PDB file of C-alpha atoms in Angstrom:
ATOM      1  CA  MET A   1       0.000   0.000   0.000  1.00  0.00           C
ATOM      2  CA  THR A   2       1.435   3.309  -0.995  1.00  0.00           C
ATOM      3  CA  GLY A   3       1.428   6.483   1.045  1.00  0.00           C
ATOM      4  CA  PHE A   4      -1.252   8.019  -1.142  1.00  0.00           C
ATOM      5  CA  GLU A   5      -3.606   5.053  -0.682  1.00  0.00           C
ATOM      6  CA  LEU A   6      -3.018   5.122   3.070  1.00  0.00           C
ATOM      7  CA  PHE A   7      -3.698   8.859   3.148  1.00  0.00           C
ATOM      8  CA  THR A   8      -6.970   8.500   1.203  1.00  0.00           C
ATOM      9  CA  THR A   9      -8.102   5.614   3.408  1.00  0.00           C
ATOM     10  CA  VAL A  10      -7.391   7.544   6.613  1.00  0.00           C
ATOM     11  CA  LEU A  11      -8.995  10.648   5.149  1.00  0.00           C
ATOM     12  CA  GLY A  12     -12.117   8.605   4.229  1.00  0.00           C
ATOM     13  CA  ILE A  13     -12.350   7.153   7.739  1.00  0.00           C
ATOM     14  CA  ILE A  14     -11.898  10.596   9.352  1.00  0.00           C
ATOM     15  CA  GLY A  15     -14.511  12.049   6.995  1.00  0.00           C
ATOM     16  CA  THR A  16     -16.975   9.306   7.890  1.00  0.00           C
ATOM     17  CA  VAL A  17     -16.407   9.786  11.631  1.00  0.00           C
ATOM     18  CA  CYS A  18     -16.761  13.573  11.278  1.00  0.00           C
ATOM     19  CA  ALA A  19     -20.009  13.138   9.331  1.00  0.00           C
ATOM     20  CA  ILE A  20     -21.392  10.885  12.071  1.00  0.00           C
ATOM     21  CA  VAL A  21     -20.335  13.297  14.845  1.00  0.00           C
ATOM     22  CA  PHE A  22     -21.704  16.378  13.054  1.00  0.00           C
ATOM     23  CA  GLY A  23     -24.924  14.527  12.228  1.00  0.00           C
ATOM     24  CA  TYR A  24     -25.402  13.599  15.891  1.00  0.00           C
ATOM     25  CA  ILE A  25     -24.669  17.175  17.017  1.00  0.00           C
ATOM     26  CA  ALA A  26     -27.166  18.582  14.501  1.00  0.00           C
ATOM     27  CA  PHE A  27     -29.780  16.031  15.552  1.00  0.00           C
ATOM     28  CA  HIS A  28     -29.261  16.853  19.236  1.00  0.00           C
ATOM     29  CA  ARG A  29     -29.464  20.616  18.602  1.00  0.00           C
ATOM     30  CA  ASN A  30     -32.613  20.294  16.472  1.00  0.00           C
ATOM     31  CA  SER A  31     -34.192  18.031  19.072  1.00  0.00           C
ATOM     32  CA  LYS A  32     -33.520  20.654  21.733  1.00  0.00           C
ATOM     33  CA  CYS A  33     -34.992  23.421  19.551  1.00  0.00           C
ATOM     34  CA  ASP A  34     -38.035  21.274  18.816  1.00  0.00           C
ATOM     35  CA  ASP A  35     -38.537  20.650  22.540  1.00  0.00           C
ATOM     36  CA  GLU A  36     -38.329  24.398  23.264  1.00  0.00           C
ATOM     37  CA  ALA A  37     -40.786  25.217  20.482  1.00  0.00           C
ATOM     38  CA  GLU A  38     -43.186  22.540  21.687  1.00  0.00           C
ATOM     39  CA  GLY A  39     -42.872  23.837  25.252  1.00  0.00           C
ATOM     40  CA  LYS A  40     -43.666  27.385  24.149  1.00  0.00           C
ATOM     41  CA  LYS A  41     -46.648  26.147  22.146  1.00  0.00           C
ATOM     42  CA  ASP A  42     -47.946  24.150  25.113  1.00  0.00           C
ATOM     43  CA  GLY A  43     -47.441  27.161  27.397  1.00  0.00           C
ATOM     44  CA  VAL A  44     -49.422  29.425  25.081  1.00  0.00           C
ATOM     45  CA  LEU A  45     -52.160  26.823  24.805  1.00  0.00           C
ATOM     46  CA  LEU A  46     -52.400  26.405  28.583  1.00  0.00           C
ATOM     47  CA  THR A  47     -52.491  30.186  29.045  1.00  0.00           C
ATOM     48  CA  GLU A  48     -55.320  30.527  26.539  1.00  0.00           C
ATOM     49  CA  ILE A  49     -57.223  27.705  28.227  1.00  0.00           C
ATOM     50  CA  GLY A  50     -56.752  29.538  31.538  1.00  0.00           C
ATOM     51  CA  TYR A  51     -58.220  32.724  30.036  1.00  0.00           C
ATOM     52  CA  ILE A  52     -61.175  30.786  28.659  1.00  0.00           C
ATOM     53  CA  LYS A  53     -61.732  29.094  32.027  1.00  0.00           C
ATOM     54  CA  SER A  54     -61.702  32.416  33.878  1.00  0.00           C
ATOM     55  CA  GLY A  55     -64.150  33.840  31.317  1.00  0.00           C
ATOM     56  CA  VAL A  56     -66.492  30.892  31.818  1.00  0.00           C
ATOM     57  CA  ASP A  57     -66.216  31.323  35.595  1.00  0.00           C
ATOM     58  CA  ASP A  58     -67.144  35.024  35.247  1.00  0.00           C
ATOM     59  CA  ILE A  59     -70.138  34.103  33.100  1.00  0.00           C
ATOM     60  CA  LYS A  60     -71.248  31.531  35.688  1.00  0.00           C
ATOM     61  CA  ARG A  61     -70.985  34.117  38.496  1.00  0.00           C
ATOM     62  CA  LYS A  62     -72.994  36.641  36.487  1.00  0.00           C
ATOM     63  CA  GLN A  63     -75.595  33.995  35.665  1.00  0.00           C
ATOM     64  CA  GLU A  64     -75.925  33.101  39.358  1.00  0.00           C
ATOM     65  CA  LYS A  65     -76.444  36.789  40.207  1.00  0.00           C
ATOM     66  CA  GLU A  66     -79.080  37.055  37.489  1.00  0.00           C
ATOM     67  CA  ASP A  67     -80.799  33.952  38.878  1.00  0.00           C
ATOM     68  CA  GLU A  68     -80.855  35.540  42.339  1.00  0.00           C
ATOM     69  CA  ARG A  69     -82.309  38.759  40.902  1.00  0.00           C
ATOM     70  CA  HIS A  70     -84.936  36.744  39.035  1.00  0.00           C
ATOM     71  CA  VAL A  71     -85.975  34.990  42.252  1.00  0.00           C
ATOM     72  CA  GLN A  72     -86.199  38.364  44.023  1.00  0.00           C
ATOM     73  CA  VAL A  73     -88.336  39.832  41.243  1.00  0.00           C
ATOM     74  CA  VAL A  74     -90.656  36.823  41.294  1.00  0.00           C
ATOM     75  CA  SER A  75     -91.058  37.020  45.085  1.00  0.00           C
ATOM     76  CA  ARG A  76     -91.744  40.768  44.900  1.00  0.00           C
ATOM     77  CA  LEU A  77     -94.255  40.217  42.098  1.00  0.00           C
ATOM     78  CA  THR A  78     -96.008  37.579  44.190  1.00  0.00           C
ATOM     79  CA  ALA A  79     -96.235  40.051  47.082  1.00  0.00           C
ATOM     80  CA  VAL A  80     -97.622  42.742  44.755  1.00  0.00           C
ATOM     81  CA  GLU A  81    -100.216  40.330  43.358  1.00  0.00           C
ATOM     82  CA  ALA A  82    -101.310  39.390  46.877  1.00  0.00           C
ATOM     83  CA  SER A  83    -101.553  43.064  47.831  1.00  0.00           C
ATOM     84  CA  ALA A  84    -103.557  43.835  44.697  1.00  0.00           C
ATOM     85  CA  LYS A  85    -105.895  40.932  45.453  1.00  0.00           C
ATOM     86  CA  GLN A  86    -106.491  42.281  48.970  1.00  0.00           C
ATOM     87  CA  ALA A  87    -107.076  45.780  47.562  1.00  0.00           C
ATOM     88  CA  HIS A  88    -109.675  44.388  45.138  1.00  0.00           C
ATOM     89  CA  HIS A  89    -111.448  42.629  48.014  1.00  0.00           C
ATOM     90  CA  ARG A  90    -111.520  45.880  49.978  1.00  0.00           C
ATOM     91  CA  LEU A  91    -112.770  47.805  46.947  1.00  0.00           C
ATOM     92  CA  ASP A  92    -115.457  45.189  46.321  1.00  0.00           C
ATOM     93  CA  SER A  93    -116.433  45.434  49.966  1.00  0.00           C
ATOM     94  CA  LEU A  94    -116.637  49.237  49.800  1.00  0.00           C
ATOM     95  CA  GLU A  95    -118.570  49.070  46.530  1.00  0.00           C
ATOM     96  CA  GLY A  96    -121.022  46.650  48.108  1.00  0.00           C
ATOM     97  CA  LYS A  97    -121.551  49.000  51.074  1.00  0.00           C
ATOM     98  CA  MET A  98    -122.102  51.962  48.763  1.00  0.00           C
ATOM     99  CA  THR A  99    -124.731  50.141  46.709  1.00  0.00           C
ATOM    100  CA  GLU A 100    -126.603  49.130  49.868  1.00  0.00           C
ATOM    101  CA  LYS A 101    -127.169  52.730  50.859  1.00  0.00           C
TER     102      LYS A 101
END
């Protein structure tokens, strides 16, 4: 084997090893970048879900307040109806007394 053949063989082996090493380094770096990008995406998604959840909670609280107001209005209306019914009875009673005279 001549010196030139030895040199080309060694150079081929070194080139192959360098290609493997650089390929592994690139793979590792891209994997790390992919993990960071995926983490950022997941963080944004979780933040948006948190905003949606707080919005739904606010809507539920407002709905509960509206339900309470509705119950109050219904109870007040019932009281007004009862008062009006009593007033009609009194008016009917007064009307009956006036017609008797």
